[in-house]
XYZ file of C-alpha atoms in Angstrom:
302
model
C 1.831 2.390 -6.106
C -1.453 1.514 -7.777
C 0.183 1.850 -11.187
C 3.169 -0.201 -10.022
C 1.081 -3.085 -8.772
C -1.079 -2.946 -11.925
C 2.007 -3.043 -14.134
C 3.278 -6.071 -12.223
C -0.118 -7.724 -12.596
C -0.207 -7.105 -16.353
C 3.326 -8.476 -16.709
C 2.562 -11.537 -14.603
C -0.589 -12.178 -16.619
C 1.273 -12.250 -19.918
C -0.985 -9.495 -21.295
C 2.065 -7.260 -21.704
C 5.705 -8.181 -22.190
C 9.094 -6.485 -22.246
C 10.083 -4.940 -25.563
C 13.578 -3.517 -26.195
C 12.185 -1.008 -28.709
C 9.075 0.288 -26.929
C 9.767 -0.651 -23.279
C 6.622 -2.803 -23.157
C 4.214 -4.152 -25.758
C 1.198 -6.410 -26.034
C 1.971 -9.992 -25.099
C 0.561 -13.189 -26.514
C -3.063 -12.687 -25.487
C -3.995 -16.048 -27.011
C -1.738 -17.881 -24.578
C -3.342 -19.935 -21.821
C -1.807 -17.652 -19.223
C -3.241 -14.446 -20.702
C -6.657 -15.996 -21.320
C -6.846 -17.323 -17.759
C -5.797 -13.924 -16.399
C -8.436 -12.138 -18.474
C -11.059 -14.625 -17.276
C -10.073 -14.042 -13.651
C -9.994 -10.269 -14.117
C -13.480 -10.177 -15.648
C -14.810 -12.509 -12.949
C -13.433 -10.365 -10.118
C -14.692 -7.179 -11.806
C -18.155 -8.728 -12.169
C -18.257 -9.804 -8.526
C -17.082 -6.386 -7.317
C -19.736 -4.665 -9.436
C -22.295 -6.896 -7.700
C -20.748 -5.963 -4.320
C -19.862 -9.583 -3.523
C -17.612 -9.924 -0.478
C -14.422 -11.861 -1.055
C -14.493 -11.189 -4.801
C -10.709 -11.262 -5.110
C -10.390 -14.540 -3.186
C -13.143 -16.109 -5.308
C -11.283 -14.986 -8.426
C -8.010 -16.525 -7.242
C -9.635 -19.836 -6.304
C -11.571 -19.942 -9.584
C -8.394 -19.391 -11.574
C -6.663 -22.111 -9.559
C -9.493 -24.543 -10.313
C -9.367 -23.776 -14.042
C -5.556 -24.049 -14.068
C -5.779 -27.501 -12.478
C -8.451 -28.636 -14.942
C -6.501 -27.612 -18.061
C -3.177 -28.877 -16.734
C -1.447 -25.519 -16.295
C -0.754 -26.429 -12.677
C -0.005 -29.865 -11.277
C -1.514 -31.075 -8.022
C 1.410 -31.920 -5.739
C -0.417 -32.804 -2.559
C -1.715 -30.859 0.415
C 0.641 -31.438 3.346
C 4.412 -31.193 3.088
C 7.462 -31.423 5.323
C 8.307 -28.385 7.443
C 11.734 -27.110 6.314
C 14.656 -26.934 8.733
C 16.185 -23.602 9.790
C 19.527 -25.127 10.756
C 21.291 -23.978 7.589
C 20.315 -20.296 7.986
C 19.462 -19.624 11.647
C 21.931 -17.147 13.203
C 24.395 -17.601 10.330
C 25.665 -14.024 10.649
C 28.929 -12.376 9.676
C 28.976 -9.558 12.238
C 32.675 -8.753 11.787
C 32.248 -8.547 8.023
C 29.398 -6.062 8.427
C 31.589 -3.815 10.603
C 34.188 -3.242 7.898
C 34.531 0.325 6.608
C 33.684 -0.591 3.030
C 30.379 -2.061 4.221
C 29.140 1.210 5.745
C 27.977 2.588 2.403
C 26.132 -0.658 1.654
C 24.416 -0.593 5.054
C 23.448 3.062 4.584
C 21.957 2.365 1.149
C 19.928 -0.564 2.504
C 18.752 1.596 5.421
C 17.817 4.381 3.018
C 15.877 2.106 0.665
C 14.146 0.130 3.409
C 13.121 3.278 5.290
C 11.468 5.009 2.357
C 10.007 1.847 0.864
C 8.389 1.186 4.242
C 7.194 4.760 4.764
C 5.826 4.937 1.233
C 4.050 1.606 1.598
C 2.558 2.456 4.995
C 1.275 5.835 3.815
C -0.154 4.356 0.627
C -1.932 1.585 2.519
C -3.154 3.964 5.224
C -4.555 6.272 2.552
C -6.359 3.355 0.927
C -7.885 2.408 4.294
C -8.758 6.066 5.084
C -6.542 6.007 8.182
C -4.590 9.190 7.455
C -5.480 12.177 9.609
C -4.627 15.455 7.874
C -1.918 13.641 5.939
C -0.383 12.115 9.068
C -0.034 8.403 9.762
C -1.541 7.574 13.168
C 0.533 5.380 15.482
C 3.414 5.594 13.037
C 5.950 4.773 15.757
C 4.353 1.390 16.430
C 4.042 0.592 12.726
C 7.680 1.446 12.031
C 8.867 -0.430 15.129
C 7.048 -3.622 14.132
C 8.445 -3.289 10.615
C 11.985 -2.848 11.959
C 11.526 -5.777 14.348
C 10.382 -7.933 11.450
C 13.435 -6.953 9.415
C 15.801 -7.896 12.252
C 13.955 -11.148 13.006
C 13.991 -12.167 9.356
C 17.721 -11.577 9.228
C 18.317 -13.788 12.262
C 16.240 -16.544 10.701
C 18.046 -16.200 7.390
C 14.967 -15.360 5.356
C 14.221 -12.468 3.022
C 13.205 -9.152 4.565
C 10.065 -9.281 6.707
C 8.586 -5.857 6.084
C 5.454 -3.977 5.034
C 4.375 -5.225 1.636
C 2.179 -3.492 -0.910
C 0.290 -6.786 -1.297
C -1.481 -5.846 1.950
C -3.636 -3.623 -0.252
C -5.486 -6.774 -1.324
C -6.681 -7.331 2.230
C -7.638 -3.675 2.630
C -9.596 -3.841 -0.616
C -11.552 -6.748 0.887
C -12.411 -4.739 3.990
C -9.527 -5.444 6.396
C -9.192 -2.553 8.841
C -8.207 -3.962 12.254
C -5.368 -5.931 13.763
C -7.492 -9.075 13.550
C -6.741 -9.245 9.826
C -3.022 -9.079 10.620
C -3.274 -11.896 13.152
C -5.231 -14.057 10.710
C -2.629 -13.373 8.012
C 0.206 -14.252 10.410
C -1.570 -17.482 11.358
C -2.076 -18.381 7.701
C 1.626 -17.780 7.038
C 2.450 -20.105 9.938
C 0.268 -22.979 8.758
C 1.507 -22.455 5.199
C 4.699 -24.188 6.363
C 2.664 -27.379 6.589
C 0.369 -26.792 3.614
C 3.108 -25.440 1.366
C 2.457 -27.864 -1.552
C -1.157 -26.657 -1.725
C -0.325 -22.960 -1.409
C 2.561 -23.252 -3.857
C 0.098 -24.033 -6.641
C -1.332 -20.507 -6.432
C 2.036 -18.951 -7.276
C 3.225 -21.631 -9.686
C 4.836 -19.928 -12.717
C 3.556 -20.723 -16.195
C 6.050 -20.409 -19.049
C 4.998 -18.225 -22.005
C 7.611 -17.801 -24.732
C 10.364 -18.462 -22.203
C 9.062 -16.035 -19.559
C 7.397 -16.838 -16.247
C 3.799 -15.698 -15.794
C 1.521 -16.030 -12.768
C -2.041 -16.061 -14.132
C -3.687 -17.257 -10.924
C -2.778 -14.176 -8.876
C -2.191 -11.585 -11.628
C -5.869 -10.491 -11.894
C -6.001 -9.651 -8.182
C -2.981 -7.351 -8.538
C -4.579 -5.484 -11.441
C -7.805 -4.980 -9.487
C -5.944 -3.837 -6.363
C -4.047 -1.343 -8.526
C -7.393 0.144 -9.495
C -8.399 0.377 -5.828
C -5.209 2.252 -4.944
C -5.230 4.571 -7.950
C -8.579 6.023 -6.896
C -6.769 8.091 -4.249
C -5.391 10.508 -6.861
C -8.722 12.335 -6.813
C -7.595 13.920 -3.532
C -4.692 15.708 -5.243
C -5.151 19.461 -5.741
C -4.739 19.459 -9.524
C -5.397 23.208 -9.758
C -2.150 24.012 -7.911
C 0.834 23.161 -10.120
C 3.380 23.126 -7.282
C 1.251 20.484 -5.538
C 0.024 18.393 -8.467
C 3.187 18.187 -10.584
C 5.352 16.621 -7.825
C 2.506 14.158 -7.244
C 2.440 13.372 -10.968
C 6.226 12.875 -10.974
C 5.919 10.477 -8.038
C 3.026 8.583 -9.630
C 4.822 8.060 -12.935
C 8.293 7.375 -11.491
C 7.292 4.550 -9.140
C 6.022 2.135 -11.839
C 8.631 3.098 -14.438
C 11.540 2.522 -12.033
C 9.832 -0.328 -10.133
C 10.845 1.485 -6.946
C 8.764 3.294 -4.331
C 11.936 4.935 -3.019
C 12.826 6.488 -6.377
C 9.297 7.813 -6.769
C 9.393 9.449 -3.346
C 12.862 10.844 -4.084
C 11.829 12.460 -7.361
C 8.618 13.758 -5.796
C 10.394 15.325 -2.806
C 13.025 17.013 -4.962
C 10.453 18.366 -7.428
C 8.152 19.602 -4.659
C 10.921 21.428 -2.799
C 12.295 22.938 -6.024
C 8.924 24.325 -7.124
C 8.234 25.810 -3.703
C 11.715 27.352 -3.737
C 11.326 29.047 -7.135
C 7.886 30.339 -6.130
C 9.307 31.867 -2.971
C 7.236 29.585 -0.765
C 10.002 27.465 0.729
C 8.621 28.211 4.201
C 5.597 26.077 3.321
C 7.842 23.042 2.970
C 8.283 21.072 6.228
C 11.871 20.984 7.446
C 12.158 17.204 7.108
C 10.919 17.338 3.510
C 13.585 19.930 2.678
C 16.242 17.901 4.475
C 15.358 14.662 2.720
C 15.125 16.448 -0.623
C 18.729 17.548 -0.132
C 19.782 14.031 0.900
C 18.009 12.541 -2.108
C 19.749 15.016 -4.399
C 23.160 14.245 -2.903
C 22.440 10.538 -3.263
C 21.856 10.910 -6.996
C 24.913 13.134 -7.415
C 27.236 10.624 -5.758
C 25.403 7.541 -7.011
C 25.865 8.443 -10.670
C 29.180 10.280 -10.520
């Protein structure tokens, strides 16, 4: 996930761009967007090297200030009107969801949401050093709150409320307790009122017809570095352990999907243990999900 979030950060900065011949290539590094991103990245890196608390936040605010000064972002006020929920609240088509042809769609969404959430929670827990012998403590509560958020978001008519990889930014700044979550929730709530001000941080900047986000891109690149440091815990001397990890690491950013990375990793891990005659070392659920992942690909691309 560290590589994924870094790739997103590089794309949003304008430092790299899509290329039909080589997948990606160097972007226009002389553009205002790329230069601002590089400035922010170097500033955050400098502050982190000096062990300054809040380095990422300082970098974001500094980039915002520069963007305002050079006219990349327009000041649109501080306080705005709270939007109405009347057009989306409880606008559900329950009968439509119960149709037979919708079952496969529901299953796919369940499948993707489940493994995206599990992958995100494990990755974030690893970054925060919360994992105990590879197990996620209080996983039931974490998954329940995630599921409750998904259902609540649906009722309100908003996009999925779930565990986001962006939480790694808070962890990188030292967040470890539920207080950070409550503060984040409160900030989301007041953002309804201060939306014009907050919107400036994520205002897209056009570069050769593509949207870039130079104010927040440097923070994503730095957080990717934080998360990638966990690969040192992989047993690289054991091929059946390290190769599935490598497959997972490389698949997630190249497919832009945590689920696909987990799928490829599970299948590869189970296969290697099988051919080595060590299938008993594979937990039952890993074997079961490996089979389900394999069947998914067989029927998905038939």
